[in-house]
Short mmCIF file of C-alpha atoms in Angstrom, two decimals:
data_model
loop_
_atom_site.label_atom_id
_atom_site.label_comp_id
_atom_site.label_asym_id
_atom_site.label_seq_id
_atom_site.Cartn_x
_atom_site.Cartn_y
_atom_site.Cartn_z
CA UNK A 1 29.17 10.58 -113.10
CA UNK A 2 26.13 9.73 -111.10
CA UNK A 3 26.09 6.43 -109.26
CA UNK A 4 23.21 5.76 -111.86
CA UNK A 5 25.46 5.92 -114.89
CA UNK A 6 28.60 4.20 -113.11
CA UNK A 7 26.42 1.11 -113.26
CA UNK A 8 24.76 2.01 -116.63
CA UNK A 9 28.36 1.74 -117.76
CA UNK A 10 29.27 -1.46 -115.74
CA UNK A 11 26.13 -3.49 -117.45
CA UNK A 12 26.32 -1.76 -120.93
CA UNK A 13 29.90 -3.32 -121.14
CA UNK A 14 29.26 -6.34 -120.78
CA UNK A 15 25.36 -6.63 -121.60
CA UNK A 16 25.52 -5.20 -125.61
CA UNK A 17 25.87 -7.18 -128.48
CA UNK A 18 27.73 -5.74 -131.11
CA UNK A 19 26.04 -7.60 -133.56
CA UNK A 20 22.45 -5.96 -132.15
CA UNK A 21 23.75 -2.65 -132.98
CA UNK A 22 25.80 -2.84 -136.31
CA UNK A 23 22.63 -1.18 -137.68
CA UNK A 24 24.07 2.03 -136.80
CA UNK A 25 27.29 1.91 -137.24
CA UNK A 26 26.44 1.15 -141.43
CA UNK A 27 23.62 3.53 -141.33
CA UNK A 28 20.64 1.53 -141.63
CA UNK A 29 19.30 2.07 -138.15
CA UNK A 30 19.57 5.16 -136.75
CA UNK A 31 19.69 4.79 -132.74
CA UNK A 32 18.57 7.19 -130.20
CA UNK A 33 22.01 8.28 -129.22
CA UNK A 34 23.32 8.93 -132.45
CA UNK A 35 22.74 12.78 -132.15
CA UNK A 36 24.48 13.49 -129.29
CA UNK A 37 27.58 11.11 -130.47
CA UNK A 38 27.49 13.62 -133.79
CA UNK A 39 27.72 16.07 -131.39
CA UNK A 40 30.81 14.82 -129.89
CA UNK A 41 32.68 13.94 -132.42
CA UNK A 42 32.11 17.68 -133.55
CA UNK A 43 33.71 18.64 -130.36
CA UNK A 44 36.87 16.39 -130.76
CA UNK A 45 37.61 16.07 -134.13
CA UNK A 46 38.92 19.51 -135.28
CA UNK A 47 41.59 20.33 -133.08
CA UNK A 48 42.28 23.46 -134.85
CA UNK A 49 38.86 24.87 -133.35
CA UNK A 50 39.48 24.01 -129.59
CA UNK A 51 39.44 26.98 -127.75
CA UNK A 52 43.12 25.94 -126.60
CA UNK A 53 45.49 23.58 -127.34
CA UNK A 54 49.40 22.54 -127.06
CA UNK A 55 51.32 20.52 -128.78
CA UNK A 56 54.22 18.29 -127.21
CA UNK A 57 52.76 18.98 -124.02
CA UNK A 58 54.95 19.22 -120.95
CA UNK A 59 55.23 20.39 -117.24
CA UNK A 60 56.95 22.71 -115.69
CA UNK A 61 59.91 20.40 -115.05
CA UNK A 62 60.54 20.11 -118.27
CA UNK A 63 58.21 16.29 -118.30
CA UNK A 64 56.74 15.12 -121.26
CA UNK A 65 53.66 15.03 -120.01
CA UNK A 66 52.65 11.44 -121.83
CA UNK A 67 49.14 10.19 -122.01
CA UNK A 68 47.62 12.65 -119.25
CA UNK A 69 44.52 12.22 -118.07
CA UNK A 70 42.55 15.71 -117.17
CA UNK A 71 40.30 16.12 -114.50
CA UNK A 72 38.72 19.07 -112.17
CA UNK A 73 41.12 20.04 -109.35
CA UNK A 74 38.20 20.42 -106.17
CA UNK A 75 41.26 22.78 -104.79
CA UNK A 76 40.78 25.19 -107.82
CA UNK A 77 41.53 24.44 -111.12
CA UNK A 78 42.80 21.29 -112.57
CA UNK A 79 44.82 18.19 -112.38
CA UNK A 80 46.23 15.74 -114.46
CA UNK A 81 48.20 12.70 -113.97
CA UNK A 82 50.54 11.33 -116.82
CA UNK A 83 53.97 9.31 -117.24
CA UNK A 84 57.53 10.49 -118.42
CA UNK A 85 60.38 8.26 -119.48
CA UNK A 86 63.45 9.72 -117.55
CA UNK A 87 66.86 7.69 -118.53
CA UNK A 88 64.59 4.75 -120.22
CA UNK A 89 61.86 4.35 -117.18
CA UNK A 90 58.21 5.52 -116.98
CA UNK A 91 57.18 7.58 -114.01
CA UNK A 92 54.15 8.70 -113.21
CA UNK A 93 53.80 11.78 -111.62
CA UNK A 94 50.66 14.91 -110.88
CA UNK A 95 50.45 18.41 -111.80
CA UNK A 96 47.97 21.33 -111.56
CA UNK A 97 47.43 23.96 -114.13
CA UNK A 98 44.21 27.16 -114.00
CA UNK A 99 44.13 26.55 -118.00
CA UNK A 100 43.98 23.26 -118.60
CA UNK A 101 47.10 24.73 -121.17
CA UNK A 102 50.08 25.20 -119.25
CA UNK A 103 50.99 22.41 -116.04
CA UNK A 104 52.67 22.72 -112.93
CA UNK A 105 54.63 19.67 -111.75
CA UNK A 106 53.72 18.72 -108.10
CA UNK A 107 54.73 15.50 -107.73
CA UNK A 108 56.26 11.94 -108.73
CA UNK A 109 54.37 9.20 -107.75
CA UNK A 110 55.63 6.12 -109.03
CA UNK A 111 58.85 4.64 -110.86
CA UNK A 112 58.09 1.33 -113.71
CA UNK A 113 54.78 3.47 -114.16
CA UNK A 114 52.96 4.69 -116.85
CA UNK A 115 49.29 4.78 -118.45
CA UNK A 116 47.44 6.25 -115.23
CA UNK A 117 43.88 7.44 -114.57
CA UNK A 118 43.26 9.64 -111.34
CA UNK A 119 39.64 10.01 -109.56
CA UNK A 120 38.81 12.89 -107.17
CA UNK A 121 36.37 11.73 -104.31
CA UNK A 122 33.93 13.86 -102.43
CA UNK A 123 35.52 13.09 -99.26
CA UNK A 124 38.83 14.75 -100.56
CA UNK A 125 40.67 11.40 -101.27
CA UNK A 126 42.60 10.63 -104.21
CA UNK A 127 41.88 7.13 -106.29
CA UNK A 128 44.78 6.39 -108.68
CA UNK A 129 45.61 3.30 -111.22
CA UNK A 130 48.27 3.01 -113.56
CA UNK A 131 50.29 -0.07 -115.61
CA UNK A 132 52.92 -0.64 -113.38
CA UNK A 133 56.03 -3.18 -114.49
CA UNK A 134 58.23 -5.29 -114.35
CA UNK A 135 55.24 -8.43 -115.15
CA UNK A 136 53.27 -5.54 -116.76
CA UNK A 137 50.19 -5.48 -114.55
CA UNK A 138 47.41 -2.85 -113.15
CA UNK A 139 48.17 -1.19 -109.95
CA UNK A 140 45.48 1.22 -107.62
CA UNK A 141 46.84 3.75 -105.51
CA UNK A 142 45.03 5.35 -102.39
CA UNK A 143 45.72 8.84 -101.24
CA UNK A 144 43.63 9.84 -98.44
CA UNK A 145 44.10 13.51 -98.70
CA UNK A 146 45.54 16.29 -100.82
CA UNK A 147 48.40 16.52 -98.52
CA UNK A 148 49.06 12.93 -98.88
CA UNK A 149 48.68 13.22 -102.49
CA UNK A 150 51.15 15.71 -102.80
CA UNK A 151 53.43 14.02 -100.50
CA UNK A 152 53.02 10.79 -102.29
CA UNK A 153 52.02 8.84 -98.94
CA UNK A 154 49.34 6.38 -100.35
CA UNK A 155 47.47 5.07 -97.74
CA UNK A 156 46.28 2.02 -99.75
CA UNK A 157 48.11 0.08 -102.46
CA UNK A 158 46.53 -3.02 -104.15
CA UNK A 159 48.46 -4.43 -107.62
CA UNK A 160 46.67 -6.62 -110.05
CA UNK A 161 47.36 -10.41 -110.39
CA UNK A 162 47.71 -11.42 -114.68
CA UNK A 163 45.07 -13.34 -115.16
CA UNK A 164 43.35 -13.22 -118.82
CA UNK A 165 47.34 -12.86 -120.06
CA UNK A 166 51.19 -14.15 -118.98
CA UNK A 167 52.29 -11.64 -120.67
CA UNK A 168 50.82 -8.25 -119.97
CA UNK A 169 47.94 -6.65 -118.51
CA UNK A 170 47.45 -2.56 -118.24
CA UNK A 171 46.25 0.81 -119.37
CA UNK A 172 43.95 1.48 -116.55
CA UNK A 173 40.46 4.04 -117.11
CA UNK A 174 38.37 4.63 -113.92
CA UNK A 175 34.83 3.95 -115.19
CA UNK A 176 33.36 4.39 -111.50
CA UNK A 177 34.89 4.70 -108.25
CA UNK A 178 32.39 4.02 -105.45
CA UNK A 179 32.60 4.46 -101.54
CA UNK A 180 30.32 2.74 -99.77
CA UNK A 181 30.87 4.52 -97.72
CA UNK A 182 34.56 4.61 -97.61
CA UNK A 183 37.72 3.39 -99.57
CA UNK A 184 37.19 -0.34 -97.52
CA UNK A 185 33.78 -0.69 -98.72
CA UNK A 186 34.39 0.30 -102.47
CA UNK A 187 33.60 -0.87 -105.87
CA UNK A 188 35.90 0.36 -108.23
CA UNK A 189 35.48 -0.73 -112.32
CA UNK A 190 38.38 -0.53 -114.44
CA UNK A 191 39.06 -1.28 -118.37
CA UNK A 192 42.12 -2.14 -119.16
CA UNK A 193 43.49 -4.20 -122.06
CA UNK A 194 45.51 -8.10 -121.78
CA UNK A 195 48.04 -9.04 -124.31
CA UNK A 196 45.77 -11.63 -126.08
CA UNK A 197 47.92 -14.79 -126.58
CA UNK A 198 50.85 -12.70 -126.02
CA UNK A 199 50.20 -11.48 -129.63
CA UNK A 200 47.98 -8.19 -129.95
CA UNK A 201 46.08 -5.96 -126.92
CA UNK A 202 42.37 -6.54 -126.81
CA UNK A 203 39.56 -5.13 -123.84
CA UNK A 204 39.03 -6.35 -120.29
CA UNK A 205 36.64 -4.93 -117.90
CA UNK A 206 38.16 -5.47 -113.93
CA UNK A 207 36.39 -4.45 -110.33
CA UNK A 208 38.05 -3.89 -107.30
CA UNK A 209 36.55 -4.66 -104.43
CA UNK A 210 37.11 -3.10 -100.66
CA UNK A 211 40.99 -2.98 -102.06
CA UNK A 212 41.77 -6.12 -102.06
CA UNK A 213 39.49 -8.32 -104.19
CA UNK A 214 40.18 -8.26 -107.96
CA UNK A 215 38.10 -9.71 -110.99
CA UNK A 216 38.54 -9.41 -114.50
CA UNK A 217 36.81 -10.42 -117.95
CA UNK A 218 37.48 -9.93 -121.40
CA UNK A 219 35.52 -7.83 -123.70
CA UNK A 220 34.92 -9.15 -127.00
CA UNK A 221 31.86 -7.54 -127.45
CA UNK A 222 33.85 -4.13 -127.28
CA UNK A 223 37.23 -5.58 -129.41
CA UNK A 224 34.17 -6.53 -132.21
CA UNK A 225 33.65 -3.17 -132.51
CA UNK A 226 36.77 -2.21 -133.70
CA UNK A 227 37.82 -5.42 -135.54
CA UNK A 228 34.52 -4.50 -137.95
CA UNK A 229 36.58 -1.31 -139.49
CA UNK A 230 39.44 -3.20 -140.08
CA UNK A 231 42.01 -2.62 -137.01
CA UNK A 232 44.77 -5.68 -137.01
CA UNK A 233 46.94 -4.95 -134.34
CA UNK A 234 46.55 -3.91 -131.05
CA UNK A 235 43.13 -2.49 -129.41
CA UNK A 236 44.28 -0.77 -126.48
CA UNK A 237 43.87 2.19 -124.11
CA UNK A 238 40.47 3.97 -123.93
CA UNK A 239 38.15 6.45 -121.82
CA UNK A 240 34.68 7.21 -120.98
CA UNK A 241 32.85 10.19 -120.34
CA UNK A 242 28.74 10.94 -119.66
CA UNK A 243 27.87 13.40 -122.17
CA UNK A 244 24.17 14.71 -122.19
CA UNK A 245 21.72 11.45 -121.93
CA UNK A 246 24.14 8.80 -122.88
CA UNK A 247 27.50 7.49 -122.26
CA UNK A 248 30.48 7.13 -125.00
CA UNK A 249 34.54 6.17 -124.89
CA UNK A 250 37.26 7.13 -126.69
CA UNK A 251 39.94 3.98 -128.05
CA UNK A 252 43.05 3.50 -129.61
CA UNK A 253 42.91 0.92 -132.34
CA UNK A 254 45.95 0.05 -134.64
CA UNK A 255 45.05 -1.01 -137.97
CA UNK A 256 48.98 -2.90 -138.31
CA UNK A 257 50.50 -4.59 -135.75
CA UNK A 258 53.76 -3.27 -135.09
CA UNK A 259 53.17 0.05 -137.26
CA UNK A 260 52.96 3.00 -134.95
CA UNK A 261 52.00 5.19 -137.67
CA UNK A 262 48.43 3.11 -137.77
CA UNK A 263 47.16 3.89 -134.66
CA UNK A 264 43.76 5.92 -134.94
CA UNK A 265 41.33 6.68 -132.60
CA UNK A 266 38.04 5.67 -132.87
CA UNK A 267 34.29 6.89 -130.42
CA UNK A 268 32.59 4.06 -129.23
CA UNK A 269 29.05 4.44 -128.22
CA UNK A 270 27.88 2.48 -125.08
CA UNK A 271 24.18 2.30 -126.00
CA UNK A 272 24.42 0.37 -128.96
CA UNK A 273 27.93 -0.84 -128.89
CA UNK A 274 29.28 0.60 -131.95
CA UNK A 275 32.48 2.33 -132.73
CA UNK A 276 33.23 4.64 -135.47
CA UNK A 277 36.85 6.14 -136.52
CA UNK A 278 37.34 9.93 -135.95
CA UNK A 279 38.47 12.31 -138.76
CA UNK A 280 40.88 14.10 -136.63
CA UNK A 281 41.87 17.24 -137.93
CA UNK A 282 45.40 18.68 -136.38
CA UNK A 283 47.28 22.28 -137.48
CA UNK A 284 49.23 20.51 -139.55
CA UNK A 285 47.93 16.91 -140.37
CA UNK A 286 49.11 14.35 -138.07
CA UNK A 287 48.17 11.27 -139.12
CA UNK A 288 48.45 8.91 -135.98
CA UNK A 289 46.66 9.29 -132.61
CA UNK A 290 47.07 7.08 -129.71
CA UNK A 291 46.50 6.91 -125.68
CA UNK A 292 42.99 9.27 -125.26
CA UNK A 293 41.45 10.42 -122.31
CA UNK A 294 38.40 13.11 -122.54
CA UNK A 295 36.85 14.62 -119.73
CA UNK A 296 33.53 16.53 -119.16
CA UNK A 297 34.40 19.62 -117.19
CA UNK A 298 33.86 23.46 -116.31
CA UNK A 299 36.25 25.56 -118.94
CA UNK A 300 38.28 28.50 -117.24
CA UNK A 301 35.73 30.26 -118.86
CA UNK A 302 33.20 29.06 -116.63
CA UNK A 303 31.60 27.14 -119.61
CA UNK A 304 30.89 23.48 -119.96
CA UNK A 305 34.06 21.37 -121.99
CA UNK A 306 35.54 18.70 -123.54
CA UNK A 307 38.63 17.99 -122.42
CA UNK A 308 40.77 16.00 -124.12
CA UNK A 309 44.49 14.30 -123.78
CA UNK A 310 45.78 12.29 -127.14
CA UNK A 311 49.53 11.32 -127.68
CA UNK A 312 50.74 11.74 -131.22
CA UNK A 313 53.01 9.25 -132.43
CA UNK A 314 56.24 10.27 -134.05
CA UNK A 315 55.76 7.83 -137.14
CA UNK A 316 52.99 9.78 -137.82
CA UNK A 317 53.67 13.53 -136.59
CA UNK A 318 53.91 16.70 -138.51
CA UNK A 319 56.59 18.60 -137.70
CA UNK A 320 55.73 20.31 -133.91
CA UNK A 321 52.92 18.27 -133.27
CA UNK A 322 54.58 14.77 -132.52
CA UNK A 323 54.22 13.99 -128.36
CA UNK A 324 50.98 14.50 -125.96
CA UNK A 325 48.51 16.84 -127.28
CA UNK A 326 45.52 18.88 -125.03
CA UNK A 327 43.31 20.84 -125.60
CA UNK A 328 39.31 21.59 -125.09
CA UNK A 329 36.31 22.88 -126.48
CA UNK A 330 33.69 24.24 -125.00
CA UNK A 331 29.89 23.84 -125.89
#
């Protein structure tokens, strides 16, 4: 994204009413960027018609390759960072693929990790963040260069202090990562989610400053927007992406607390602060979606794309299709 729409994003977060935009989300009004959310919900929706895809995803170690995010690889190709459970703990760890289909494990880069987002920056540096435990919490990792990337020698670490929650605070999306002109004169915004009264998940937006300043706020405007189709449980992990003119997210919703078999994903659009649920259409008819990440990128094709990364929950899996599912579509 352009430094433009990194603070389009910033102020549409926390500037929109949902209330001044439930026109469109019941039809009445239609706004501007309508269209081009039609449009992208085209691209996401039918999985069967993504020009590839894979099921259960994993690396070449073997990793379950759980709630990746995908981005372009400036060495060639692409990169993704996602978590495995190994003997009961989350790790996070990096891998590169040329297909955006099949992964090639590089390197683990954190233990009590899970949930991360990775940022490439111009100047070859690496920007990470992930939900790190114990006293779940967000957590930004600095890699200078590829080398140290692959090496797992961050040169900056920061972790998050709780504050909207005591109980939990995590699942980490990079809206914008700016160096100003380097990594101790950044602004870096963050969504996350905060265990709301210890109870259910609901939105925060964060920004990290030079490193080592942190601020946080909760997002009702954005948990309205889910609440008004019904969601009772947790509103959790989500993603953002600058598609055409305007800018939309992806997020998790769970319609019943404590029933994995709820959780649906649902587009939310940034210019009017509406969210509608997507008809997701897998090979066989999964049910449940959870955890996704999209990103706007160059196919191997040499086409424009959608990626996208979305876990399937067992409780609500076909048979084959249960675990982290990618795949992209280009347009």
């Amino acid at each position: 994204m352009s430094l433009t729409v990194h603070r389009r994003v910033r102020t549409l977060l926390f500037g929109i009413s949902f209330l001044g935009g439930l026109g469109s989300a019941t039809g009445v009004v239609a706004a501007p960027s309508d269209a081009q959310r039609a449009e992208l919900r085209v691209l996401i929706e039918n999985v069967t018609q993504a020009n590839a895809r894979r099921y259960g995803a994993a690396d070449s170690a073997g990793r379950s390759m759980d709630t990746a995010k995908l981005i372009k690889d400036p060495a060639g190709g692409y990169l993704a960072a996602y978590h495995t459970y190994i003997n009961g703990i989350p790790r996070v760890s990096v891998a590169t693929s040329s297909d955006l289909i099949n992964w090639t494990f590089l390197r683990e880069l954190g233990t009590y990790a899970s949930q991360p987002d990775i940022r490439a920056m111009p100047n070859g540096s690496y920007v990470l963040a992930w939900e790190q435990e114990p006293s779940n919490h967000i957590a930004f990792r600095y890699y200078a260069n590829r080398g140290d990337l692959l090496n797992g020698v961050a040169s900056r670490s920061f972790d998050t202090s709780r504050t909207l929650s005591s109980c939990a605070e995590g699942t980490p999306n990079l809206y914008s990562v700016q160096f100003l002109p380097d990594v101790d004169h950044s602004t870096i915004d963050v969504g996350g989610h905060y265990y709301w009264n210890c109870d259910r998940d609901r939105q925060q937006l964060g920004r990290l400053t030079n490193f080592n300043s942190w601020s946080t706020s909760a997002q009702n405007n954005v948990d309205n927007a889910l609440l008004y189709w019904g969601v009772g449980g947790n509103i959790g992990d989500r993603d953002a992406l600058h598609y055409k003119q305007n800018v939309y997210g992806l997020m998790e919703g769970q319609y019943t607390k404590n029933d994995f078999g709820s959780w649906r994903v649902f587009i939310y659009d940034h210019q009017t602060g509406n969210a509608e649920p997507l008809n997701m259409h897998t090979d066989k008819g999964s049910t449940a979606f959870a955890n996704p990440s999209f990103t706007a990128l160059t196919a191997p094709n040499g086409q424009r794309a959608i990626a996208v990364s979305i876990f399937l929950p067992s409780e609500g899996a076909k048979p084959g299709e249960a675990g982290q599912l990618i795949y992209y579509r280009t347009y």
